[in-house]
mmCIF file of C-alpha atoms and ligand atoms in Angstrom:
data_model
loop_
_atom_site.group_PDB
_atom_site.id
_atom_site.type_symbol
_atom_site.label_atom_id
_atom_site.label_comp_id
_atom_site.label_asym_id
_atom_site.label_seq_id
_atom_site.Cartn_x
_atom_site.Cartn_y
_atom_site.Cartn_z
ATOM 1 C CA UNK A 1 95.048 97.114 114.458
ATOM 2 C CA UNK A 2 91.902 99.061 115.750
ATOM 3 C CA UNK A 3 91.237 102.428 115.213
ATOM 4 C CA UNK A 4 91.306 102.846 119.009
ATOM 5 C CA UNK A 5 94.453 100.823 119.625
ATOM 6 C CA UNK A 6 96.338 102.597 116.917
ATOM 7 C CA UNK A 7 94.821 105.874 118.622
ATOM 8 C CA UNK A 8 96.464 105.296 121.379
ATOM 9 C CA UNK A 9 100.069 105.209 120.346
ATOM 10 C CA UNK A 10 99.408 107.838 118.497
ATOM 11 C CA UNK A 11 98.075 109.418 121.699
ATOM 12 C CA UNK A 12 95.167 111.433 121.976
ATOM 13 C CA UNK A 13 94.290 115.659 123.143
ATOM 14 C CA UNK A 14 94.350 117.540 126.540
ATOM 15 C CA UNK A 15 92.293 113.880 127.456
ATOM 16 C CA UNK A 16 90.087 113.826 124.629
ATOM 17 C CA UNK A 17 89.087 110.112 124.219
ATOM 18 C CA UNK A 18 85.385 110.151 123.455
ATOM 19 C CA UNK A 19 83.627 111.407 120.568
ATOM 20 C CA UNK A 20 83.635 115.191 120.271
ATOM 21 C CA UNK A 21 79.979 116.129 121.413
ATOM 22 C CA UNK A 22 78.073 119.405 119.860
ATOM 23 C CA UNK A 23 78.354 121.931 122.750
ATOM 24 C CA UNK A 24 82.208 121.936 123.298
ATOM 25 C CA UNK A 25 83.863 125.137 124.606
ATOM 26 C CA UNK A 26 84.188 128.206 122.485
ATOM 27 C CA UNK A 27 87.677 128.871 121.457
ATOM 28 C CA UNK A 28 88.061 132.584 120.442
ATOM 29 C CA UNK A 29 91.326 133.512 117.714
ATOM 30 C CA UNK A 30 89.511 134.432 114.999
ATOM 31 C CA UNK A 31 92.396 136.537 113.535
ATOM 32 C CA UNK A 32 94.843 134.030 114.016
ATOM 33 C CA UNK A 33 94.668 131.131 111.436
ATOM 34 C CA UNK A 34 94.153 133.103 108.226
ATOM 35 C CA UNK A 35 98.027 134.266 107.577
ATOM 36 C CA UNK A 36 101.552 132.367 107.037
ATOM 37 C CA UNK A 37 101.180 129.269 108.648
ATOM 38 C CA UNK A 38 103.668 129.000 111.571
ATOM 39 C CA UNK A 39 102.198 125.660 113.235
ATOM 40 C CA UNK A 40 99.510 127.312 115.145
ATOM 41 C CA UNK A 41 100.010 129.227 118.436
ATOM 42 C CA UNK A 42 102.603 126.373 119.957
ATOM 43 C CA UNK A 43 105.506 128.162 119.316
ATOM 44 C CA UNK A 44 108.155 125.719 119.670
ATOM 45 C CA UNK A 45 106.320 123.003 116.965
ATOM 46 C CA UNK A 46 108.242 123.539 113.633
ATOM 47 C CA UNK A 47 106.759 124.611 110.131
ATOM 48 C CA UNK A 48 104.986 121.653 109.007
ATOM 49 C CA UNK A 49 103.055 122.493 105.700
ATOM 50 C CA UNK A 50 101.163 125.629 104.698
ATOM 51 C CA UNK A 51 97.664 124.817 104.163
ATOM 52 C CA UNK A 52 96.419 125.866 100.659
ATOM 53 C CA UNK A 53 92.792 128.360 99.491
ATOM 54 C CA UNK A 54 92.012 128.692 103.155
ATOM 55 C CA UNK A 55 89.343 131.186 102.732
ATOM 56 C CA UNK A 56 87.815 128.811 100.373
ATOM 57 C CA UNK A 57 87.476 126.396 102.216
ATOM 58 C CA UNK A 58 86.080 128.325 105.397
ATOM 59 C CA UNK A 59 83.727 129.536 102.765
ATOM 60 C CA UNK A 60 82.360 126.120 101.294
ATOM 61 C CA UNK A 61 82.563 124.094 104.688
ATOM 62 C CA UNK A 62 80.818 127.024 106.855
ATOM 63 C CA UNK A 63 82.054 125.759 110.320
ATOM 64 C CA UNK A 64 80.332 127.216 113.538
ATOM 65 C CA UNK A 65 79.572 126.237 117.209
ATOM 66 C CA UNK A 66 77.238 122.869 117.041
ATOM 67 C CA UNK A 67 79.334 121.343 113.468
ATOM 68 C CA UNK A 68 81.070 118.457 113.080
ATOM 69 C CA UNK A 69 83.520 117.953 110.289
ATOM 70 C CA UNK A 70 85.702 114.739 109.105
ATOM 71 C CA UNK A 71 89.265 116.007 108.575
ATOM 72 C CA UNK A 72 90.434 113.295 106.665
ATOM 73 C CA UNK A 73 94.051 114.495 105.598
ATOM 74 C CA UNK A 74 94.579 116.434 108.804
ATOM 75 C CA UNK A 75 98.638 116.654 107.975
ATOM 76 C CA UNK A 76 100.167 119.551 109.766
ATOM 77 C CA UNK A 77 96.649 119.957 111.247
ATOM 78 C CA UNK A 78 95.999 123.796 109.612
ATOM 79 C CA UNK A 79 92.855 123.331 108.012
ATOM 80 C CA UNK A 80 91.595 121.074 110.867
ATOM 81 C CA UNK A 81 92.688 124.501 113.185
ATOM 82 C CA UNK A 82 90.511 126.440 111.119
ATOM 83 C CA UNK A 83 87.622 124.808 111.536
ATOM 84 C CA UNK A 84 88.454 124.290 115.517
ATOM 85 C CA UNK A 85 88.353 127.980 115.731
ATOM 86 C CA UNK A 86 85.407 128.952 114.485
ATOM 87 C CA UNK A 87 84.156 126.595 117.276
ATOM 88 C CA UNK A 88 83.154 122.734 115.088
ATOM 89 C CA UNK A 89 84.323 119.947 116.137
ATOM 90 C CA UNK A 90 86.829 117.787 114.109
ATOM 91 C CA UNK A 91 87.430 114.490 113.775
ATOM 92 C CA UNK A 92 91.316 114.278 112.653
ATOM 93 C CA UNK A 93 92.484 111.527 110.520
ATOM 94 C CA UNK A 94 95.430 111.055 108.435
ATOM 95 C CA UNK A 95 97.513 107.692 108.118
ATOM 96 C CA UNK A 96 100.741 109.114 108.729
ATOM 97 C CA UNK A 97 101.446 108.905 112.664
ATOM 98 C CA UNK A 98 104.067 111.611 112.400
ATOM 99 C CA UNK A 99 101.483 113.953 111.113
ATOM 100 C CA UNK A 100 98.904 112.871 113.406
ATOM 101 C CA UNK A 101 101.395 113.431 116.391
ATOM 102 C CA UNK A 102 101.552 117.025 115.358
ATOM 103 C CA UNK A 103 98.861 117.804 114.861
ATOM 104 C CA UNK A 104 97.487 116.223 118.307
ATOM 105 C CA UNK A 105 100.564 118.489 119.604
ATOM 106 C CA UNK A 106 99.500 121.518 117.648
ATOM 107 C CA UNK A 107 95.640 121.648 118.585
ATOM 108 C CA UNK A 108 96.107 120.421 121.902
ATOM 109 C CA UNK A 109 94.145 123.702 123.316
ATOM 110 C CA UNK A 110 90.948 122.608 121.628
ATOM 111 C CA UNK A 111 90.564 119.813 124.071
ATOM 112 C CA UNK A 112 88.203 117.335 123.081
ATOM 113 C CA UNK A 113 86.845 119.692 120.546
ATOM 114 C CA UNK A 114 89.652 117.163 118.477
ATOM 115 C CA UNK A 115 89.680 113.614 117.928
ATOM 116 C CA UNK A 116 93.122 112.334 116.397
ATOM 117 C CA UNK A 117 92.093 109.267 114.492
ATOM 118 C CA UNK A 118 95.025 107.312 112.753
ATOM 119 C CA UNK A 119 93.331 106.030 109.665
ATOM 120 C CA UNK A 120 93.340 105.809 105.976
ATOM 121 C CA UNK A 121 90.522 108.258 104.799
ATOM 122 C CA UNK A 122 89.279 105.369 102.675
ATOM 123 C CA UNK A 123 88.202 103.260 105.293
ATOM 124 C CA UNK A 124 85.878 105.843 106.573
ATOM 125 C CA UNK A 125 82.767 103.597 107.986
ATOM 126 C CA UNK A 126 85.454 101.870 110.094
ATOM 127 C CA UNK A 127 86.038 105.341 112.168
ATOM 128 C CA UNK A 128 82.432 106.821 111.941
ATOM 129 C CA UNK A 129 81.433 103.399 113.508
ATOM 130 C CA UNK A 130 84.415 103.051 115.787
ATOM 131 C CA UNK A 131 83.770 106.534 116.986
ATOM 132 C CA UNK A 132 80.083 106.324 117.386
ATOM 133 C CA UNK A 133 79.095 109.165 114.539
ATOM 134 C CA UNK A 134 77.162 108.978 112.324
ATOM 135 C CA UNK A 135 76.824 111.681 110.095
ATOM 136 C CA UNK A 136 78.585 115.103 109.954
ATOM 137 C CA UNK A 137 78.390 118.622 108.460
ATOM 138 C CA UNK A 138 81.350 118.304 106.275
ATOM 139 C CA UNK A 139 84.012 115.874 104.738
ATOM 140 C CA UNK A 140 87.113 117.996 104.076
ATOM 141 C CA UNK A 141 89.965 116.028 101.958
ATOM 142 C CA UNK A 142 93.393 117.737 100.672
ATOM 143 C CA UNK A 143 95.089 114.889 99.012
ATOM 144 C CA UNK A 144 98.450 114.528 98.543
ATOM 145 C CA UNK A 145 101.942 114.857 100.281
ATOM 146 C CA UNK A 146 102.438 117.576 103.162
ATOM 147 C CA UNK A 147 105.545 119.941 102.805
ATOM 148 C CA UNK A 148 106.591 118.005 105.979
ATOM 149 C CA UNK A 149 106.794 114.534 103.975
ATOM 150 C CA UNK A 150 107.931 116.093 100.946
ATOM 151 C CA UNK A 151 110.906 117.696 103.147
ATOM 152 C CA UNK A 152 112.163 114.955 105.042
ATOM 153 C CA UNK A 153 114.479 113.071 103.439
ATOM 154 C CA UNK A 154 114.139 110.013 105.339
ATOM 155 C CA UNK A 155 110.618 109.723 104.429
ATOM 156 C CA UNK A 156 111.586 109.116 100.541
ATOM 157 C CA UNK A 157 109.243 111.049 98.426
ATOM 158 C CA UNK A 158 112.207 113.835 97.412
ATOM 159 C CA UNK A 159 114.460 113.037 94.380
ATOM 160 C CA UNK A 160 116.434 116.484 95.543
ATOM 161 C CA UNK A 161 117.323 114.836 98.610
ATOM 162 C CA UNK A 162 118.722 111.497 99.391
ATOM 163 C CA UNK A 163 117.262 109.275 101.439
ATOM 164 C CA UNK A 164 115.731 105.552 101.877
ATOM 165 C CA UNK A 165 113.502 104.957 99.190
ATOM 166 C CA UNK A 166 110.298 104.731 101.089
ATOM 167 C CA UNK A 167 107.727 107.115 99.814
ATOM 168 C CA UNK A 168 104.819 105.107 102.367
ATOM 169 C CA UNK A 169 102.577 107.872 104.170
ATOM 170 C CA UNK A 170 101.568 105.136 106.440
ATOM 171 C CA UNK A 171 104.721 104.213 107.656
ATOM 172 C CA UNK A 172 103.462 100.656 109.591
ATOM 173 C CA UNK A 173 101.896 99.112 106.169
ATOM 174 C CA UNK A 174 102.609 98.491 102.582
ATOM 175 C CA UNK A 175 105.135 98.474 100.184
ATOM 176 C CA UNK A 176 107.976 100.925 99.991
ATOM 177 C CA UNK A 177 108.735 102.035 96.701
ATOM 178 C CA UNK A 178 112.012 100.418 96.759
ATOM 179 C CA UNK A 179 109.767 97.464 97.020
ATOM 180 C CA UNK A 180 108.176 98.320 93.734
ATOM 181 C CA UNK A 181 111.382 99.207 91.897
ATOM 182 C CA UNK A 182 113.428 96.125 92.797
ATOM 183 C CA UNK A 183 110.428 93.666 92.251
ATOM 184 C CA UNK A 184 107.689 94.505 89.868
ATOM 185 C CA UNK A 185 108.442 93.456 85.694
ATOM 186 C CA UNK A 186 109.407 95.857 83.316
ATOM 187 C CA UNK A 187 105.960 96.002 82.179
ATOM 188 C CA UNK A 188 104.275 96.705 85.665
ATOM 189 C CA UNK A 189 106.859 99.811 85.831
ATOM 190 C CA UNK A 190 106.324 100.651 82.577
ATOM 191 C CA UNK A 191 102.729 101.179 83.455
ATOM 192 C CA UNK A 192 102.998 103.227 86.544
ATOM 193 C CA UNK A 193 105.216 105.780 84.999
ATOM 194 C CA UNK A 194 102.753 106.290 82.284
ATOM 195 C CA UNK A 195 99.226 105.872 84.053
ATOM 196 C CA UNK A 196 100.419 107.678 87.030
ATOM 197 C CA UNK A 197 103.330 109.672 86.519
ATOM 198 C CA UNK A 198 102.409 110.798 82.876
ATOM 199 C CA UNK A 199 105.716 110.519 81.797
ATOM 200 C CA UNK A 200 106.458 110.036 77.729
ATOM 201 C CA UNK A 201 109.522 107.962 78.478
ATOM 202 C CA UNK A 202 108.515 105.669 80.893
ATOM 203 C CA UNK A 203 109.506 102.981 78.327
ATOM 204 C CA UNK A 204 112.860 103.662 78.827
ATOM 205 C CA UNK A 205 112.755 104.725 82.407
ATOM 206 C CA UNK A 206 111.236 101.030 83.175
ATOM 207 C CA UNK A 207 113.938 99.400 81.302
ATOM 208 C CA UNK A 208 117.139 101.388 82.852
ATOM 209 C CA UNK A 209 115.741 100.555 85.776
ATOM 210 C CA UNK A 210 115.438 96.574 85.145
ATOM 211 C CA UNK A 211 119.100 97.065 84.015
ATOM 212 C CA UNK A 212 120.714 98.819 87.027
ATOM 213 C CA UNK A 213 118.980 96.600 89.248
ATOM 214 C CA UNK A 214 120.829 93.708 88.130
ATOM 215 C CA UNK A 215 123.986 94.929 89.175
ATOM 216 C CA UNK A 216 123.179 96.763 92.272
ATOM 217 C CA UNK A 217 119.835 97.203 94.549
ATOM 218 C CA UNK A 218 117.669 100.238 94.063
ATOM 219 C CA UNK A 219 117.612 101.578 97.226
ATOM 220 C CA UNK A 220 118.030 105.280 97.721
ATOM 221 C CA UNK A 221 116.309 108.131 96.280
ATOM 222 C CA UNK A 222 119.747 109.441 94.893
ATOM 223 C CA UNK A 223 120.222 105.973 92.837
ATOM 224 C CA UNK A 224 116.908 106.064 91.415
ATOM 225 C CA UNK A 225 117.223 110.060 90.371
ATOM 226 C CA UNK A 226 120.769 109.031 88.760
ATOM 227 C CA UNK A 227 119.217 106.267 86.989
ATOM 228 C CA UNK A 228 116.449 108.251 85.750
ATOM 229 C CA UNK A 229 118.803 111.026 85.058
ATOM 230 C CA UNK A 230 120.674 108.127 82.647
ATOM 231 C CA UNK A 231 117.859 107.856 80.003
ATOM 232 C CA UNK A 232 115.656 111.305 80.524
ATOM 233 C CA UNK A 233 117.273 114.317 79.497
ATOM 234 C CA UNK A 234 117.059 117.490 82.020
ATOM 235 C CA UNK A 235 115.246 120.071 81.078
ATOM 236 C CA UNK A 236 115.185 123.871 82.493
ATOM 237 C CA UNK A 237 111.267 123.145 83.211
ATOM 238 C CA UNK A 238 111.713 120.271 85.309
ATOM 239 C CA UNK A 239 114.146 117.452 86.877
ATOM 240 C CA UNK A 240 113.865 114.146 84.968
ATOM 241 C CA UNK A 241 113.034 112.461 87.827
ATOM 242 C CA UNK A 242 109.823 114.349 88.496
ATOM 243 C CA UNK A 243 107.016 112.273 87.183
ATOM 244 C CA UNK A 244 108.697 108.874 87.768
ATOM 245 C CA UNK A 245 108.593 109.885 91.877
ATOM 246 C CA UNK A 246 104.607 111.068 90.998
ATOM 247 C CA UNK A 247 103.991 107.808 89.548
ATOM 248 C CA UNK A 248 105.809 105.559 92.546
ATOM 249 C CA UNK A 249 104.172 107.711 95.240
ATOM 250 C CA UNK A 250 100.817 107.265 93.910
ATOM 251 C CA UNK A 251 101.380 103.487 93.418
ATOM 252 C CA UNK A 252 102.984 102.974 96.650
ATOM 253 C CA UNK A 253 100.107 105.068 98.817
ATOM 254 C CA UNK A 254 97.657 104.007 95.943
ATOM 255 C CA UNK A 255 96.333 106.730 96.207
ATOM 256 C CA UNK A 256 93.696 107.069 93.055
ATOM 257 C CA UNK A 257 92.020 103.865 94.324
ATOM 258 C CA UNK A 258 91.738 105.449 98.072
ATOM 259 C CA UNK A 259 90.477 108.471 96.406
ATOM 260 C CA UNK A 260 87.639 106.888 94.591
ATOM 261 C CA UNK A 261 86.870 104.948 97.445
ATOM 262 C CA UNK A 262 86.313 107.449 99.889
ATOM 263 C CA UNK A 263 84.164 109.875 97.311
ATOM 264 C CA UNK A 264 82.308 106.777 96.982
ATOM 265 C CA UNK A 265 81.626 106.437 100.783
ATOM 266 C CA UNK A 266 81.463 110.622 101.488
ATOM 267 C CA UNK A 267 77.580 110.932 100.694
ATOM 268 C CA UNK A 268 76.681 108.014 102.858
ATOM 269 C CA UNK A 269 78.083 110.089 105.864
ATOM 270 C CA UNK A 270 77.173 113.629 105.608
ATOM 271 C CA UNK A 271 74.311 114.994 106.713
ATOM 272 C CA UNK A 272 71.845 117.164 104.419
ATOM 273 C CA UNK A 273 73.253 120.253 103.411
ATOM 274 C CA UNK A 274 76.495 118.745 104.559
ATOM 275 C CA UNK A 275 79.419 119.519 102.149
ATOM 276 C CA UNK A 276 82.042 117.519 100.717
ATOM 277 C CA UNK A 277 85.290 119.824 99.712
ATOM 278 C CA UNK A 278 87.921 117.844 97.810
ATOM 279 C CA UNK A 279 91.419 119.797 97.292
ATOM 280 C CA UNK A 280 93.947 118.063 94.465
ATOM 281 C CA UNK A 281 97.274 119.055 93.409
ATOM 282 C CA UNK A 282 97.248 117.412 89.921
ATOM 283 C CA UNK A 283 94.891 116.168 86.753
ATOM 284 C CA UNK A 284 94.487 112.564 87.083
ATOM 285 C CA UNK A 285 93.369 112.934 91.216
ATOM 286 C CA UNK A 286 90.988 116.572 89.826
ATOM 287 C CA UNK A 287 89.666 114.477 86.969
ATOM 288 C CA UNK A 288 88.177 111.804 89.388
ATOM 289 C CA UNK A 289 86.386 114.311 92.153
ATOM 290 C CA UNK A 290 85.212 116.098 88.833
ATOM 291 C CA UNK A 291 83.708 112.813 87.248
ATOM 292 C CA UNK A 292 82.800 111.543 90.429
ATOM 293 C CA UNK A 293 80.588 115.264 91.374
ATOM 294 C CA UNK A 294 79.421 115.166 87.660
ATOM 295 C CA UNK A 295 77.576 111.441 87.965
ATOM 296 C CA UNK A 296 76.181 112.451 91.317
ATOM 297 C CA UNK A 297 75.306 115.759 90.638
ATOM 298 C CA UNK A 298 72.728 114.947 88.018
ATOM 299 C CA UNK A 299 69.293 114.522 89.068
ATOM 300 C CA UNK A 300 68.454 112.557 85.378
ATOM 301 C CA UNK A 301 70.104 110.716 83.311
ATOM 302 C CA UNK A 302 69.876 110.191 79.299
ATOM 303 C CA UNK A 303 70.681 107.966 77.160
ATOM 304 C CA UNK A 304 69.475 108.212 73.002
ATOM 305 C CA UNK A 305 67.782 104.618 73.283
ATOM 306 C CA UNK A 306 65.907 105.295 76.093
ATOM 307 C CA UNK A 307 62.023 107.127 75.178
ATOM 308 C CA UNK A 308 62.618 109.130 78.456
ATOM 309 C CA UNK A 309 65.232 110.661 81.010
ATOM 310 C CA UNK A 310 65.328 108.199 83.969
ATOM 311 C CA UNK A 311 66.039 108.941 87.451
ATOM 312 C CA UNK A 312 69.502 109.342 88.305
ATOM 313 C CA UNK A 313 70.198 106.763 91.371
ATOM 314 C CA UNK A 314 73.501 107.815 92.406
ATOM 315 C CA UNK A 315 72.124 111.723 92.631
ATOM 316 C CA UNK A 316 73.492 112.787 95.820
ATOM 317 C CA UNK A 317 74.817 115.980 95.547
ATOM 318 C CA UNK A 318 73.911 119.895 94.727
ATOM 319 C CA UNK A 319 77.150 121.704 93.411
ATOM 320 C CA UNK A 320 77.629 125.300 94.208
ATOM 321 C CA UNK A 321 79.905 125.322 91.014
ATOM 322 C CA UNK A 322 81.042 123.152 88.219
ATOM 323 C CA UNK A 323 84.047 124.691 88.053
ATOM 324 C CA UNK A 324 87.272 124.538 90.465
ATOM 325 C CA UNK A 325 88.524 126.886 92.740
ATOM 326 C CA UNK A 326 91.977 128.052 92.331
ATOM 327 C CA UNK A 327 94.196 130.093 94.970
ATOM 328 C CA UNK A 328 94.486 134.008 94.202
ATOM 329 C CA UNK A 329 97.541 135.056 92.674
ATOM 330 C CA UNK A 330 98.206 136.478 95.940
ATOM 331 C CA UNK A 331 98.181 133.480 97.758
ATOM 332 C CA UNK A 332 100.642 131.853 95.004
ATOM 333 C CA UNK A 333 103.176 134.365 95.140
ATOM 334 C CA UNK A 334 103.361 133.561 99.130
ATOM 335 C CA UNK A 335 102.822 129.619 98.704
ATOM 336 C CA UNK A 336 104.198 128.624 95.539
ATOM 337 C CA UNK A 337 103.216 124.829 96.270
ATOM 338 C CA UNK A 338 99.690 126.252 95.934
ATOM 339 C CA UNK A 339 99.673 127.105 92.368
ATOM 340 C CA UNK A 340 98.485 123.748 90.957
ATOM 341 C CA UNK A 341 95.502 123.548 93.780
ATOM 342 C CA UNK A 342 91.888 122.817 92.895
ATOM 343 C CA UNK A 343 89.164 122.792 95.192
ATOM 344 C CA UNK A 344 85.808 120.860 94.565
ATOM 345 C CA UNK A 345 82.625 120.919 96.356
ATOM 346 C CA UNK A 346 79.594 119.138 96.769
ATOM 347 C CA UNK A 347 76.908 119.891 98.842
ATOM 348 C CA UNK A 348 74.548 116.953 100.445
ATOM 349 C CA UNK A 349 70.966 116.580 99.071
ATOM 350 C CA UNK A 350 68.918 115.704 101.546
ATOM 351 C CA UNK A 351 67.951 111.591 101.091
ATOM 352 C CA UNK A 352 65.206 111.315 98.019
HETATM 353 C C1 SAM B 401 98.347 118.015 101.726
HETATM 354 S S1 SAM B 401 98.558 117.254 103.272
HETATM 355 C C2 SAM B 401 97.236 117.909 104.225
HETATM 356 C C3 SAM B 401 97.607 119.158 104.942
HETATM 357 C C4 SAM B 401 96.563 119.649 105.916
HETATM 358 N N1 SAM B 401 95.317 119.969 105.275
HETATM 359 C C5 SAM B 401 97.075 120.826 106.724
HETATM 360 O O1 SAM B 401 96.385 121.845 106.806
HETATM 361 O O2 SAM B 401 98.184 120.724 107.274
HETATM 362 C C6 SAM B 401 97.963 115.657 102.982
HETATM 363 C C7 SAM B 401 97.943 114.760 104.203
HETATM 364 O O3 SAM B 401 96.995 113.738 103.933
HETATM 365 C C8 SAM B 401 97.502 112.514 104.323
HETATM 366 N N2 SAM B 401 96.857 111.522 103.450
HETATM 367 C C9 SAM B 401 96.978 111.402 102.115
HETATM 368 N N3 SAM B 401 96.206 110.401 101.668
HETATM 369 C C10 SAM B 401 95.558 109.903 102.755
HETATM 370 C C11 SAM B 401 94.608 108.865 102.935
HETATM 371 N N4 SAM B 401 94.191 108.114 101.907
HETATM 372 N N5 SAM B 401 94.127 108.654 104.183
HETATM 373 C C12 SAM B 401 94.560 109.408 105.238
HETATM 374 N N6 SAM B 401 95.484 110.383 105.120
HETATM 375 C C13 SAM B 401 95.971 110.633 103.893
HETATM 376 C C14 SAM B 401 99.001 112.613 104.168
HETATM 377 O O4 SAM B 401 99.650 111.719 105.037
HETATM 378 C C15 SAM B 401 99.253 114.075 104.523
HETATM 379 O O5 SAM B 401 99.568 114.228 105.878
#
């Protein structure tokens, strides 16, 4: 479906169909957006997710009157306020509908200062072109599942809660993760538990699973959990279950792949001086942002057979730090789902 088309079920702000131009209105609640997160100042929306290091990121992206940023995990839309309010203009996107329908909700007030855009982050050139933008001032990305989809039952991604075993954060596309538990081989399984979940015994997870599935269908989130629960002892630290959802989500959503993709794509899109800020919520998605800002962060590059340092040509970006930001102990004690955040940034070169 088009961008546009899928825009419009999704329906769009206070009439805001066009691209968001540079001298949109000033919006003035400056105080409001920095505490507890109560789904902006549309009182009857309901607590959707908390957004995480807040400061940090108003303090890496630098949003003012004239900016344009890609919000390209909008979710309960409380970064995407943020940057609204100190007067940029943001282009929304997530590929969950239900997200994007809140958020449009939510920011409503901001007029066409917001452009809801239902799309996979990944497939960025497709809305930069189908929007008519070129470049912007910042690319803000907080991967992962909102407190909203983690939540819901019916959305699958909660082995606490039972529900259809789902676990797609586009809804209209892919396959479920019932999909993946009923059809792929032992093997395949095997593999996603380990490469994606982490888990030491996805061997065995991978084969009660093949078992129970011959007698009955895996198709709740309760089954699976009880199946898991079979073979993987529970510990104080942790529900069994834990890293085989981790692994399915991430397969399902692939998210890694979209990841890579869209770091890929970022430079090509932001302007000079324009910054990329990447937030993750575990290893494997921090250890690609960090490889990925490490190989295009270097102006040279070595080898020991080469007689000289060559020019590096995927040098695209200046980092303000090598090392991730982490929320204050503060902001943990008040957000507990914060405490594994890290937040990355890159900062545009200008084009060599
Ligand atoms: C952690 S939440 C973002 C919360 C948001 N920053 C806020 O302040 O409410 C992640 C969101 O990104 C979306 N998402 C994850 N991967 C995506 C992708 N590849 N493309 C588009 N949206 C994605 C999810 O559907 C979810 O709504």
């Amino acid at each position: 479906m088009a961008l546009s088309a899928m825009a419009d079920e999704v329906g769009s702000v206070g009439g805001g169909n066009g691209v968001p131009d540079r001298n949109g209105k000033p919006v003035q609640q400056p105080n409001s957006v920095l505490g507890p997160d109560r789904g902006g100042i549309v009182e009857d929306l309901p607590f959707y997710h908390e957004p995480v290091l807040k400061r940090e990121v108003l303090a890496a992206l630098k949003p003012g009157f004239g900016k344009q940023f890609l919000d390209g995990t909008t979710g309960g839309g409380g970064h995407s306020e943020l940057l609204l309010t100190a007067g940029a203009h943001v282009i929304g996107c997530d590929q969950d509908e239900e997200a994007l329908a809140y958020a449009t909700a939510r920011l409503g007030r901001f007029g066409d200062q917001f452009l809801p855009v239902p799309a996979n982050f990944a497939d960025m050139e497709q809305v930069f072109e189908e929007i008519g933008v070129d470049r912007v001032d910042g690319i803000l990305l907080d991967i992962g599942v909102s407190s909203h989809q983690l939540d819901e039952a019916r959305r699958g991604f909660s082995f606490s809660k039972d529900g259809p075993l789902d676990m797609r954060m586009n809804q209209s596309a892919g396959q479920t993760a019932a999909d993946l538990v009923n059809e792929e081989d032992e093997e395949e399984l095997g593999r996603i538990f380990r490469e994606y979940g982490e888990e030491r015994s996805w061997r065995k997870a991978a084969r009660a699973i093949v078992s129970a599935r011959k007698k009955e269908k895996i198709e709740t989130t309760k089954q699976l959990s009880e199946v898991i629960g079979s073979v993987i002892p529970k510990t104080s630290a942790r529900n069994p279950a834990t890293k085989i959802f981790q692994g399915l989500r991430i397969a399902v959503n692939d998210e890694l792949g979209r990841l890579e993709e869209a770091l890929e794509k970022s430079a090509d899109y932001l302007l000079a001086d324009g910054v990329l800020a990447v937030i993750t919520f575990h290893s494997l998605e921090d250890r690609i942002v960090k490889q990925f800002l490490r190989r295009t962060s270097q102006p040279y590059i070595d080898r020991p057979e080469w007689p000289e340092p060559k020019l590096n040509p995927d040098y695209r970006f200046n980092l303000p730090s090598r090392k991730a930001i982490q929320p204050s102990e503060e902001e943990i004690e008040g957000n507990p789902r914060a405490r594994s955040a890290k937040l990355r940034v890159g900062v545009r070169i200008g084009d060599q």
